[in-house]
Short mmCIF file of C-alpha atoms in Angstrom, two decimals:
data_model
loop_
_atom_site.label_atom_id
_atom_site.label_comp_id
_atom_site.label_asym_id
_atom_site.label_seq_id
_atom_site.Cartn_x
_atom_site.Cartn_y
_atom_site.Cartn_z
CA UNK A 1 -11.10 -8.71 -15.46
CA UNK A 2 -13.62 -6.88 -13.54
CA UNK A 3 -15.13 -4.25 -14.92
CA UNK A 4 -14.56 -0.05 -13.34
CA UNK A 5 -15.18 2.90 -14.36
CA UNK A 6 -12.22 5.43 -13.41
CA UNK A 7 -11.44 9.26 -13.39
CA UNK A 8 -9.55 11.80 -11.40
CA UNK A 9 -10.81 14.14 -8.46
CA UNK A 10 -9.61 17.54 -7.68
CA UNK A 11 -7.04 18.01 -4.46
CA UNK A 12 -5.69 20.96 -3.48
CA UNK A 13 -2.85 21.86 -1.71
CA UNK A 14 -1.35 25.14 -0.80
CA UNK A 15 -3.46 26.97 -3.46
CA UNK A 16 -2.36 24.79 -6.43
CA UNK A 17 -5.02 21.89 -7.70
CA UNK A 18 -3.35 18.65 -8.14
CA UNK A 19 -5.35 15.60 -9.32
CA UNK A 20 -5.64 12.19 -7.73
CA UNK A 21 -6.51 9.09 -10.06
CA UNK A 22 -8.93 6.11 -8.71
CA UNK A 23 -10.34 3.62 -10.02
CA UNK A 24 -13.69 2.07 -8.81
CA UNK A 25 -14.86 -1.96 -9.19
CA UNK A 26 -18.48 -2.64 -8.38
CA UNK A 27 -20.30 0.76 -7.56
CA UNK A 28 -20.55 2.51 -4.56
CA UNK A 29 -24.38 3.16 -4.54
CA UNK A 30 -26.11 3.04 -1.25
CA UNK A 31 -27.34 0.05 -2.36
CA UNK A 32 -23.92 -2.07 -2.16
CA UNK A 33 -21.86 -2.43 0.90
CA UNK A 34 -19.51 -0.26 2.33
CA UNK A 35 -16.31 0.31 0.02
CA UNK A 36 -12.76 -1.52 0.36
CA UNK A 37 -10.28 1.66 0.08
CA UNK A 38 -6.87 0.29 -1.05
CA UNK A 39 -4.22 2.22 -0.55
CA UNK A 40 -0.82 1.29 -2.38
CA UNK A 41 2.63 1.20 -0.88
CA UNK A 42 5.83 2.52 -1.54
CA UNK A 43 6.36 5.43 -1.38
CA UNK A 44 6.01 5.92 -4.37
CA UNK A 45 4.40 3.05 -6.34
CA UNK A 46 1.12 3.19 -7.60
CA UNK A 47 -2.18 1.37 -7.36
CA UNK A 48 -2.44 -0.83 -10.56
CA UNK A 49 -0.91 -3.82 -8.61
CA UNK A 50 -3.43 -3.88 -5.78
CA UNK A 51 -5.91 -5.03 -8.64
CA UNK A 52 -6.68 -8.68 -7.88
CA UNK A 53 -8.41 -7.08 -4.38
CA UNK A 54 -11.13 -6.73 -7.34
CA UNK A 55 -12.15 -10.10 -6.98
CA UNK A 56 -13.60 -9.37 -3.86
CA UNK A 57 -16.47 -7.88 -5.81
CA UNK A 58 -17.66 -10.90 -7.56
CA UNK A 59 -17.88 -13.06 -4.15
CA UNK A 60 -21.07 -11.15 -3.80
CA UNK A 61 -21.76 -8.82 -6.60
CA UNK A 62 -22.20 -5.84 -3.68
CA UNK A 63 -18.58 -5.47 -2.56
CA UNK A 64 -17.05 -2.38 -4.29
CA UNK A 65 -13.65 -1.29 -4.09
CA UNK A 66 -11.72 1.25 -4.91
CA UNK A 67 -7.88 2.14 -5.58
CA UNK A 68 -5.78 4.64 -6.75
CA UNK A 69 -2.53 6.56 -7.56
CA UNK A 70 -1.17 9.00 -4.76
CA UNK A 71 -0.19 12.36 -5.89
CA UNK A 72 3.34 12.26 -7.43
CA UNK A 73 2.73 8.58 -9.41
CA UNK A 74 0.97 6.98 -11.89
CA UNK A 75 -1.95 8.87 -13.70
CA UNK A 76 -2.28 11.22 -10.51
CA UNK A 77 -0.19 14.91 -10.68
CA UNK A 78 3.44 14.63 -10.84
CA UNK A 79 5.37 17.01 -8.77
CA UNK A 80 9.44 16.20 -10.09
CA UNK A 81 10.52 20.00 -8.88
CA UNK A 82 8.90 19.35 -5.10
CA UNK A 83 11.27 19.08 -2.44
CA UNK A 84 11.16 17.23 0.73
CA UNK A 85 9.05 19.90 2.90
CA UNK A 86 6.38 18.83 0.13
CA UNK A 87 6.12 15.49 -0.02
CA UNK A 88 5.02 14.46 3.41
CA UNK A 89 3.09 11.93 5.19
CA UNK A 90 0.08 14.62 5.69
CA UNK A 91 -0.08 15.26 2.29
CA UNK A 92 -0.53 11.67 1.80
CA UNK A 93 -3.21 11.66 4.47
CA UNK A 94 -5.07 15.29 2.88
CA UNK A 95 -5.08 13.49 -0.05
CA UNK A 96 -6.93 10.21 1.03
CA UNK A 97 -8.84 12.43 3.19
CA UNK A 98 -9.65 14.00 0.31
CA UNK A 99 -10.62 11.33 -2.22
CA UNK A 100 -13.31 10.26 0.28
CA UNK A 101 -14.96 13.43 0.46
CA UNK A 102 -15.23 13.91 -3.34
CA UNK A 103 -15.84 10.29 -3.93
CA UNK A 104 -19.15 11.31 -1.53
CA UNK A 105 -18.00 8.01 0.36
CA UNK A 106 -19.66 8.01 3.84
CA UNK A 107 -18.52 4.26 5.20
CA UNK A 108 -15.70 2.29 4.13
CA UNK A 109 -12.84 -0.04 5.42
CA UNK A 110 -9.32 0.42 4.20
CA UNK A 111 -6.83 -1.67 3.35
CA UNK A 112 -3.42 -0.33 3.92
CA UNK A 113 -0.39 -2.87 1.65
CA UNK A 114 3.22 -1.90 3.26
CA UNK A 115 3.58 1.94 3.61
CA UNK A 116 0.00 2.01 2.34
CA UNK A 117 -0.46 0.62 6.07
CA UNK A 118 1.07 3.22 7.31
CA UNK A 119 -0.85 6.25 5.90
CA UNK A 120 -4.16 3.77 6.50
CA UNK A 121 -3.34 4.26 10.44
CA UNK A 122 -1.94 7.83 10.70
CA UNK A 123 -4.87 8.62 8.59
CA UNK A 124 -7.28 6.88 11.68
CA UNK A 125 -4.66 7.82 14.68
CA UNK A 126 -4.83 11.69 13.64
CA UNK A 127 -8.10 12.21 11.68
CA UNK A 128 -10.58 9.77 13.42
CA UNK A 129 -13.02 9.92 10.11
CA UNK A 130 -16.34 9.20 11.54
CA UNK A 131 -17.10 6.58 8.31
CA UNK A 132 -14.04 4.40 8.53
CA UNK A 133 -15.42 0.51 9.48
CA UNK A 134 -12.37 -0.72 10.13
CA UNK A 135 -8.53 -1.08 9.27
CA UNK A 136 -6.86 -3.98 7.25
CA UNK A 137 -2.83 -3.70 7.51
CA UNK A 138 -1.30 -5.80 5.21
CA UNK A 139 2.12 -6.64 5.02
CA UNK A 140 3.00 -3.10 7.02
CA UNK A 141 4.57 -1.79 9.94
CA UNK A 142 4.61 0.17 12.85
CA UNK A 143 8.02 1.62 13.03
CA UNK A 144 10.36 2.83 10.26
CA UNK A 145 13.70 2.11 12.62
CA UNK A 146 12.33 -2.06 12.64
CA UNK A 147 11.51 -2.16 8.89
CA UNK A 148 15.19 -1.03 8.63
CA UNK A 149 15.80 -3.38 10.67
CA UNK A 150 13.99 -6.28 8.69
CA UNK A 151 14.91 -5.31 5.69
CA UNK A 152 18.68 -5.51 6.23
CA UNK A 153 18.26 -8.49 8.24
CA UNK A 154 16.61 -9.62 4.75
CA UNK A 155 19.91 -8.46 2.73
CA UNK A 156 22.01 -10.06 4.41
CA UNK A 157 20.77 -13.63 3.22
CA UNK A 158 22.40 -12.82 -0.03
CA UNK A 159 26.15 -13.49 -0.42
CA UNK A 160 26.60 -10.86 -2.78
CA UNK A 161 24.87 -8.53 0.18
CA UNK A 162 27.25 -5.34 0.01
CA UNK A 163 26.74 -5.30 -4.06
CA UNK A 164 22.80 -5.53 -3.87
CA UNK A 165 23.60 -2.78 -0.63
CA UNK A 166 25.45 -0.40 -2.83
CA UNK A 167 22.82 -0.79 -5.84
CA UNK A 168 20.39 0.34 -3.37
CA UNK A 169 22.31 3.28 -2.13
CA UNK A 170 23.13 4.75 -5.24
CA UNK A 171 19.44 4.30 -6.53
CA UNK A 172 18.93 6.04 -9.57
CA UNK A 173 22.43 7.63 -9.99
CA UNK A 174 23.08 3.95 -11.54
CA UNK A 175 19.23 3.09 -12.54
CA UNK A 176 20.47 -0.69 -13.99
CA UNK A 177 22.57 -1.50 -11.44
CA UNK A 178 19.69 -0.43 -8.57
CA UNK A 179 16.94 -2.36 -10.78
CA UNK A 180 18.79 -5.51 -11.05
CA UNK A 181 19.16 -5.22 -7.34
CA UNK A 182 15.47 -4.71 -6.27
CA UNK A 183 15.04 -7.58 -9.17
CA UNK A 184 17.05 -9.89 -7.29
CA UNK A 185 16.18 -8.41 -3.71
CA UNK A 186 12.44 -8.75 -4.49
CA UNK A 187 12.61 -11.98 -5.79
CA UNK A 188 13.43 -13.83 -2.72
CA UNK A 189 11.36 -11.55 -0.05
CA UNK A 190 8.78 -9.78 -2.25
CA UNK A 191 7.32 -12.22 -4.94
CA UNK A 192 8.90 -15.37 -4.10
CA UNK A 193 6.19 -17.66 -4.70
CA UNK A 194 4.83 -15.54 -7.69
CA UNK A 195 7.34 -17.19 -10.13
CA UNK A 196 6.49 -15.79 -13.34
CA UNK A 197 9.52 -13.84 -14.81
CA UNK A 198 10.03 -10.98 -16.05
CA UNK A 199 6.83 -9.98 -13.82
CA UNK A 200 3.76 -8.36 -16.09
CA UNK A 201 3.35 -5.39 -15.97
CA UNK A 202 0.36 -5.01 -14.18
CA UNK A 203 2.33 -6.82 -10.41
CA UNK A 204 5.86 -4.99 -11.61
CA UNK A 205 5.39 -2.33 -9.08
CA UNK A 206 8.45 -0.32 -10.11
CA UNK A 207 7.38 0.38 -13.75
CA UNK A 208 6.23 3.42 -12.88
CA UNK A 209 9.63 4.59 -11.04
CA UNK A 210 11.98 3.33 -14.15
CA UNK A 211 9.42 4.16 -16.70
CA UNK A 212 9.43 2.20 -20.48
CA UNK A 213 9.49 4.08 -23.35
CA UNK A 214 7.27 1.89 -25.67
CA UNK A 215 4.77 1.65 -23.56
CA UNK A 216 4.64 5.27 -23.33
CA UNK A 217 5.45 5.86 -19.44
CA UNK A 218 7.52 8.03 -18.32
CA UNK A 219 9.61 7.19 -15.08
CA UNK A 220 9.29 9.20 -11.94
CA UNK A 221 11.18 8.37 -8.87
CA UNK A 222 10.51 11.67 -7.14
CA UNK A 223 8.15 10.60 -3.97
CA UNK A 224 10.30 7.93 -2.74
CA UNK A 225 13.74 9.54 -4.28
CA UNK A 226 13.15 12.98 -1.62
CA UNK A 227 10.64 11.70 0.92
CA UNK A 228 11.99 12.15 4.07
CA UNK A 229 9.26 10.97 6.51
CA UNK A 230 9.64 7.42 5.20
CA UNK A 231 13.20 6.81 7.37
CA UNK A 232 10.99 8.50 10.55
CA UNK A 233 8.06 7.61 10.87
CA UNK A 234 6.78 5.77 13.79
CA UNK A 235 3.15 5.31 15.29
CA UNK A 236 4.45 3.56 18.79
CA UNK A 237 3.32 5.96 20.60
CA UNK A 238 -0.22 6.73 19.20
CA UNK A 239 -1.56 3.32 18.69
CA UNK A 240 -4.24 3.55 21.11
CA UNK A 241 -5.47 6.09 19.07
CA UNK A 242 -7.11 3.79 16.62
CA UNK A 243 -10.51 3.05 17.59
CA UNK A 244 -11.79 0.85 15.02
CA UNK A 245 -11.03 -3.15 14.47
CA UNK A 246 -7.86 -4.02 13.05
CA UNK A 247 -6.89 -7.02 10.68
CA UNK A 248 -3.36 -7.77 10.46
CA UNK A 249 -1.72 -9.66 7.54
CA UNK A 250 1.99 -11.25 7.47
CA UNK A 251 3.75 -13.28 5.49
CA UNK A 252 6.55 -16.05 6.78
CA UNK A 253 8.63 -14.90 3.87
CA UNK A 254 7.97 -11.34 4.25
CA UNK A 255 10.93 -8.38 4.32
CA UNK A 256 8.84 -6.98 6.10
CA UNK A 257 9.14 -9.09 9.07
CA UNK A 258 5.89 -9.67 11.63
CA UNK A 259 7.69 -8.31 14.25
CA UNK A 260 7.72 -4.89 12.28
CA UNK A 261 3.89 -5.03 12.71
CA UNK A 262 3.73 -6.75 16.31
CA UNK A 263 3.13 -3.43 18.09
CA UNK A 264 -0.17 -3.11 16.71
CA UNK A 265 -1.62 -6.78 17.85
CA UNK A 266 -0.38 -6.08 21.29
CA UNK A 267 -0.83 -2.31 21.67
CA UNK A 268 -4.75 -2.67 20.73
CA UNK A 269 -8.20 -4.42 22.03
CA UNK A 270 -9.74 -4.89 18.20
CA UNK A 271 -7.28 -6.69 16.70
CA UNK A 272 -6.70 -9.63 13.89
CA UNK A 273 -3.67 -11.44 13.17
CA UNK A 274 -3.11 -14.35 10.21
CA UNK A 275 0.69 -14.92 9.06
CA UNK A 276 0.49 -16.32 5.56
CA UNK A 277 2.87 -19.27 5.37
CA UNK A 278 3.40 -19.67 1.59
CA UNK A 279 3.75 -15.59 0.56
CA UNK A 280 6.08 -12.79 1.09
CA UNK A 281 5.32 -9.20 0.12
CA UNK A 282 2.52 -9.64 -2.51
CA UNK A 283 -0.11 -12.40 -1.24
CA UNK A 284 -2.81 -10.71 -3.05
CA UNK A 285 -0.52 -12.06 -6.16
CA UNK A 286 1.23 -15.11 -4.39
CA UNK A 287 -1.81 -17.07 -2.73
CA UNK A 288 -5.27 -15.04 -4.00
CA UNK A 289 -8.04 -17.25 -3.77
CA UNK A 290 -6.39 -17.60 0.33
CA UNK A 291 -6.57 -13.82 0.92
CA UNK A 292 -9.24 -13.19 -0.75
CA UNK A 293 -10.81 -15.63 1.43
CA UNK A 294 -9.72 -13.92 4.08
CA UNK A 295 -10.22 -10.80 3.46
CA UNK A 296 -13.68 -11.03 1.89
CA UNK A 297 -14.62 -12.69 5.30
CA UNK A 298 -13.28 -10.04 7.65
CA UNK A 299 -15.55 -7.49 5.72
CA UNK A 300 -18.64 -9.51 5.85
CA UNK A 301 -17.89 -10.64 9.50
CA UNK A 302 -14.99 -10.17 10.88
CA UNK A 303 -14.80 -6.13 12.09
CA UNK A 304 -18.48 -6.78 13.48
CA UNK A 305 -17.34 -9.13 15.67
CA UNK A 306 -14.40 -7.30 16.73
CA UNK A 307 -16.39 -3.83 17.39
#
């Protein structure tokens, strides 16, 4: 494993100081190039399983990058008594806003993995942060209404579609039932070609939401159990408010269809697009040495060329 060195920053919010975990591979000196920011999906996951983007720093030995746990998950503050006028999309945006500043970070690229994409492009739409290189949206969208649209074009492949439907919509009222459900949902359009079973713990990205009590972690399902803002939220009508080149990753095998992130490739100049043939949801897990490839490239090259 690469090595990192890791520690929270202060964020606060409304007069009360939360804390937001990261963890940094490579170092950011001014010596090394611009930092990879990744920023993990959700809502409500954390950043563990956006770990093999470390590789990217031994292709060079100068590539840092850096993830981390948004507020509510993980080893960042926990808010369980927070209600929905709380946990927003801005606060999601303050906070990476945030993380920058302390981290004294004054050019990066992000990388944005499924909702991650989405806070990665509010976060350039509305802020316009005079360091950001360039955008990488992987496996995201533009529009909540399509992903809901994907992802129950996506259910309906099962034949036992209305049971995995009704796991989903009770959610933790019947926490076995719904994990069995994303188990078997996830399995087909999330880590199909990542066939090791159960998944470790450091890809399970719901670990954190069910919790396991012997290896001391406490579940938390409150970001993506109250979020609101996650059925809503569309950038269609702001996407020529990102300035900076774009790189767009999809995957064949994908719930989250490439049409969900279409609107970006057509509705900008700077713009990227590879569909991975042999992943779904996780390609960073299901084809790395590809994406890494890929990846690695578009940050040495790739957003220059594109600027």
């Amino acid at each position: 494993m690469t090595a990192y060195t890791d520690g929270t920053v202060p964020f606060l919010v409304d007069g009360e100081e939360l804390k937001t975990y990261y963890r940094i591979y490579g170092s950011i000196s001014d010596d090394n190039l611009p930092p990879l920011i990744a920023v993990h999906g959700g809502p409500g996951l954390v950043g563990y399983y956006l770990s093999p983007l470390s590789k990217l720093v031994d292709r060079n030995g100068r590539q840092p990058v850096i993830i981390y746990d948004q507020a509510g998950n993980g080893r960042s503050s926990h808010f369980p008594d927070k209600g929905p006028e709380f946990i927003t999309i801005k606060l999601f945006v303050d906070e990476l806003e945030n993380l920058i500043a302390k981290l004294g970070i004054k050019e990066y690229h992000i990388l944005g993995h499924s909702f991650g994409g989405c806070l990665g492009a509010e976060f350039e739409a509305e802020r316009h942060p005079p360091g950001l290189k360039s955008l990488i949206l992987s496996n995201s969208l533009a529009d909540m209404k399509l992903f809901a649209q994907s992802e129950a074009e996506r259910l309906a492949t099962f034949d036992n579609a209305d049971e995995l439907g009704a796991a989903f919509a009770k959610g933790m009222e019947d926490p076995k039932a719904f994990r069995a459900a994303l188990d078997t949902f996830n399995g087909r359009w999330a880590s199909r070609y990542f066939t090791e079973r159960p998944l470790p713990e450091d890809i399970d990205p719901f670990l954190w939401w069910f919790g396991d009590e012997e290896k001391g972690i406490e579940g938390d399902y409150t970001v993506s159990g109250k979020m609101v803002e996650d059925k809503t939220w569309t950038i269609l009508g702001r996407i020529h408010q990102i300035r900076v080149p774009v790189f767009l990753i999809t995957a064949t095998n994908d719930f989250v269809q490439s049409y969900t992130a279409e609107p970006f490739f057509w509705g900008l100049k700077k713009t990227k697009w590879i569909n991975l043939e042999h992943s779904s949801h996780l390609p960073f897990w299901e084809e790395p040495e590809n994406y890494m490839n890929l990846v690695g490239k578009w940050l040495e090259h790739g957003a220059s060329e594109l600027s």
